[in-house]
Short mmCIF file of C-alpha atoms in Angstrom, two decimals:
data_model
loop_
_atom_site.label_atom_id
_atom_site.label_comp_id
_atom_site.label_asym_id
_atom_site.label_seq_id
_atom_site.Cartn_x
_atom_site.Cartn_y
_atom_site.Cartn_z
CA UNK A 1 38.59 157.03 78.24
CA UNK A 2 40.10 154.53 80.37
CA UNK A 3 39.31 151.45 78.78
CA UNK A 4 40.63 153.01 75.34
CA UNK A 5 43.76 153.91 76.65
CA UNK A 6 44.27 149.95 77.73
CA UNK A 7 43.07 149.15 74.37
CA UNK A 8 45.01 151.01 72.60
CA UNK A 9 48.59 151.05 75.30
CA UNK A 10 48.34 147.64 75.18
CA UNK A 11 50.32 146.71 71.80
CA UNK A 12 50.00 147.12 67.96
CA UNK A 13 46.53 147.35 66.39
CA UNK A 14 47.08 144.50 64.93
CA UNK A 15 47.89 142.04 67.88
CA UNK A 16 44.80 140.91 69.56
CA UNK A 17 44.51 142.13 73.43
CA UNK A 18 43.01 139.89 76.73
CA UNK A 19 41.46 142.74 79.52
CA UNK A 20 44.18 142.83 82.12
CA UNK A 21 42.58 144.17 85.42
CA UNK A 22 45.57 146.23 86.51
CA UNK A 23 46.23 147.09 82.45
CA UNK A 24 42.88 148.86 82.90
CA UNK A 25 43.78 150.41 86.51
CA UNK A 26 47.05 151.75 85.57
CA UNK A 27 45.41 152.95 82.99
CA UNK A 28 43.39 154.69 85.02
CA UNK A 29 45.89 155.83 87.20
CA UNK A 30 47.57 158.15 84.46
CA UNK A 31 44.47 159.46 83.26
CA UNK A 32 43.74 160.40 86.90
CA UNK A 33 47.72 161.64 87.34
CA UNK A 34 47.09 163.82 83.67
CA UNK A 35 43.64 165.54 85.80
CA UNK A 36 45.57 166.50 88.80
CA UNK A 37 48.77 167.35 87.46
CA UNK A 38 46.37 169.74 85.30
CA UNK A 39 44.51 171.21 87.13
CA UNK A 40 46.97 171.61 89.85
CA UNK A 41 48.49 174.24 87.80
CA UNK A 42 45.20 175.66 85.77
CA UNK A 43 46.00 179.06 86.70
CA UNK A 44 49.67 178.76 85.49
CA UNK A 45 48.91 177.97 82.96
CA UNK A 46 45.43 181.16 82.31
CA UNK A 47 48.00 183.31 84.28
CA UNK A 48 50.54 182.65 80.48
CA UNK A 49 48.36 182.93 78.02
CA UNK A 50 50.55 185.24 76.24
CA UNK A 51 53.19 183.84 73.46
CA UNK A 52 55.95 182.05 76.15
CA UNK A 53 59.75 183.19 76.14
CA UNK A 54 61.57 180.51 77.08
CA UNK A 55 65.12 181.68 76.96
CA UNK A 56 65.69 182.97 80.51
CA UNK A 57 63.59 179.94 81.85
CA UNK A 58 65.81 177.57 84.45
CA UNK A 59 68.35 174.05 82.90
CA UNK A 60 64.62 172.14 84.19
CA UNK A 61 62.37 173.91 82.56
CA UNK A 62 64.26 173.91 79.41
CA UNK A 63 65.94 169.84 79.44
CA UNK A 64 61.40 169.16 79.96
CA UNK A 65 60.33 171.68 77.08
CA UNK A 66 63.41 169.51 75.19
CA UNK A 67 61.96 166.03 76.32
CA UNK A 68 58.42 167.27 75.22
CA UNK A 69 59.55 168.04 71.41
CA UNK A 70 61.66 164.85 71.03
CA UNK A 71 58.69 163.18 72.18
CA UNK A 72 55.78 165.12 70.19
CA UNK A 73 58.33 164.13 67.57
CA UNK A 74 58.67 160.58 68.15
CA UNK A 75 54.56 160.52 68.20
CA UNK A 76 54.35 162.35 64.72
CA UNK A 77 56.22 159.14 63.74
CA UNK A 78 54.24 156.46 65.58
CA UNK A 79 50.78 157.94 64.18
CA UNK A 80 52.14 157.91 60.53
CA UNK A 81 52.65 154.07 60.99
CA UNK A 82 49.59 153.82 63.39
CA UNK A 83 52.09 152.35 65.91
CA UNK A 84 49.17 154.00 68.57
CA UNK A 85 50.83 151.83 72.39
CA UNK A 86 54.26 154.07 71.15
CA UNK A 87 52.22 157.08 70.80
CA UNK A 88 50.47 156.28 74.81
CA UNK A 89 54.26 155.95 75.71
CA UNK A 90 54.98 159.19 74.30
CA UNK A 91 52.25 160.65 76.12
CA UNK A 92 53.05 159.58 79.39
CA UNK A 93 56.50 161.17 79.34
CA UNK A 94 55.27 163.69 78.37
CA UNK A 95 53.53 164.12 81.52
CA UNK A 96 56.65 163.10 83.89
CA UNK A 97 58.92 165.60 81.68
CA UNK A 98 56.30 168.08 82.91
CA UNK A 99 55.35 166.80 86.53
CA UNK A 100 59.48 167.23 87.10
CA UNK A 101 59.77 170.88 86.59
CA UNK A 102 58.64 172.99 89.82
CA UNK A 103 56.77 174.95 89.56
CA UNK A 104 58.56 178.23 91.34
CA UNK A 105 61.26 177.70 88.62
CA UNK A 106 61.78 180.58 85.91
CA UNK A 107 59.71 180.07 83.06
CA UNK A 108 57.87 177.61 84.18
CA UNK A 109 53.84 178.34 83.69
CA UNK A 110 55.23 179.22 80.38
CA UNK A 111 56.03 174.95 80.19
CA UNK A 112 53.14 174.00 81.42
CA UNK A 113 50.75 176.18 78.86
CA UNK A 114 52.51 174.40 76.01
CA UNK A 115 53.40 171.06 77.29
CA UNK A 116 49.87 170.51 78.64
CA UNK A 117 48.96 172.37 75.05
CA UNK A 118 51.00 169.70 73.55
CA UNK A 119 50.31 167.06 75.29
CA UNK A 120 46.45 166.90 75.24
CA UNK A 121 46.44 167.93 71.12
CA UNK A 122 48.80 164.38 71.16
CA UNK A 123 46.79 162.17 73.06
CA UNK A 124 42.54 163.93 71.68
CA UNK A 125 42.26 160.52 69.54
CA UNK A 126 43.02 158.16 72.23
CA UNK A 127 41.36 159.80 75.02
CA UNK A 128 38.83 162.36 73.45
CA UNK A 129 36.43 162.57 76.22
CA UNK A 130 39.37 163.43 78.95
CA UNK A 131 41.50 165.57 76.69
CA UNK A 132 38.48 167.73 75.66
CA UNK A 133 37.48 169.52 79.39
CA UNK A 134 40.97 169.58 80.10
CA UNK A 135 41.17 172.05 77.24
CA UNK A 136 37.93 173.27 78.18
CA UNK A 137 39.09 173.31 81.45
CA UNK A 138 42.53 174.76 81.12
CA UNK A 139 41.24 178.77 78.80
CA UNK A 140 42.18 176.53 75.92
CA UNK A 141 39.25 177.03 74.32
CA UNK A 142 38.97 180.65 74.82
CA UNK A 143 42.07 181.24 73.51
CA UNK A 144 42.28 178.32 70.18
CA UNK A 145 38.60 177.40 70.26
CA UNK A 146 37.40 173.84 69.69
CA UNK A 147 39.84 170.76 70.30
CA UNK A 148 39.35 169.37 67.52
CA UNK A 149 39.59 172.09 65.15
CA UNK A 150 43.01 172.98 66.95
CA UNK A 151 45.79 172.58 64.44
CA UNK A 152 48.36 169.93 65.35
CA UNK A 153 51.70 171.53 67.88
CA UNK A 154 54.92 171.64 64.95
CA UNK A 155 57.91 170.55 66.53
CA UNK A 156 60.08 173.31 67.23
CA UNK A 157 63.34 172.58 66.05
CA UNK A 158 65.06 174.99 68.95
CA UNK A 159 63.70 173.76 71.34
CA UNK A 160 65.53 170.04 70.81
CA UNK A 161 69.15 171.91 71.07
CA UNK A 162 71.36 171.11 73.45
CA UNK A 163 73.89 172.55 74.96
CA UNK A 164 76.33 169.52 76.82
CA UNK A 165 75.14 165.58 75.45
CA UNK A 166 77.08 162.97 77.11
CA UNK A 167 78.78 160.32 74.75
CA UNK A 168 79.98 157.18 76.56
CA UNK A 169 83.22 155.90 74.46
CA UNK A 170 84.26 152.00 74.73
#
């Protein structure tokens, strides 16, 4: 999976890639972060197995959910254009958003479940072994079946809505 991630993240498929030990190490670090984060919040993911109501969630959780769905939208578009490097980048941004949410925040468990479910399905074509293993370890297989048969995640337009935006005028 490390080699696949490195090759897909290195650039568009039509470009040739030179092997880089530091690039492979970076890919391995990302996969280790994903593994550590997923197992670190496994109990919260399993505990929030029902349908999540994130209306009462903290602002941090709502913002992280917005980032996850915005990156899912970008990943959908990039898969259609065969731009795997930006799909991997979207996955990295999703993991960053999930890691930024404190475990004790209102709705953090539900976000971890939804976010990891989306992230694993987005990364499955890129890193199938780790994604499949985490899918099973987190209990998604028992609830939704095998990752290969899981439906593609859908962008929630409500998650993309923002209460405020900062607009710079010159």
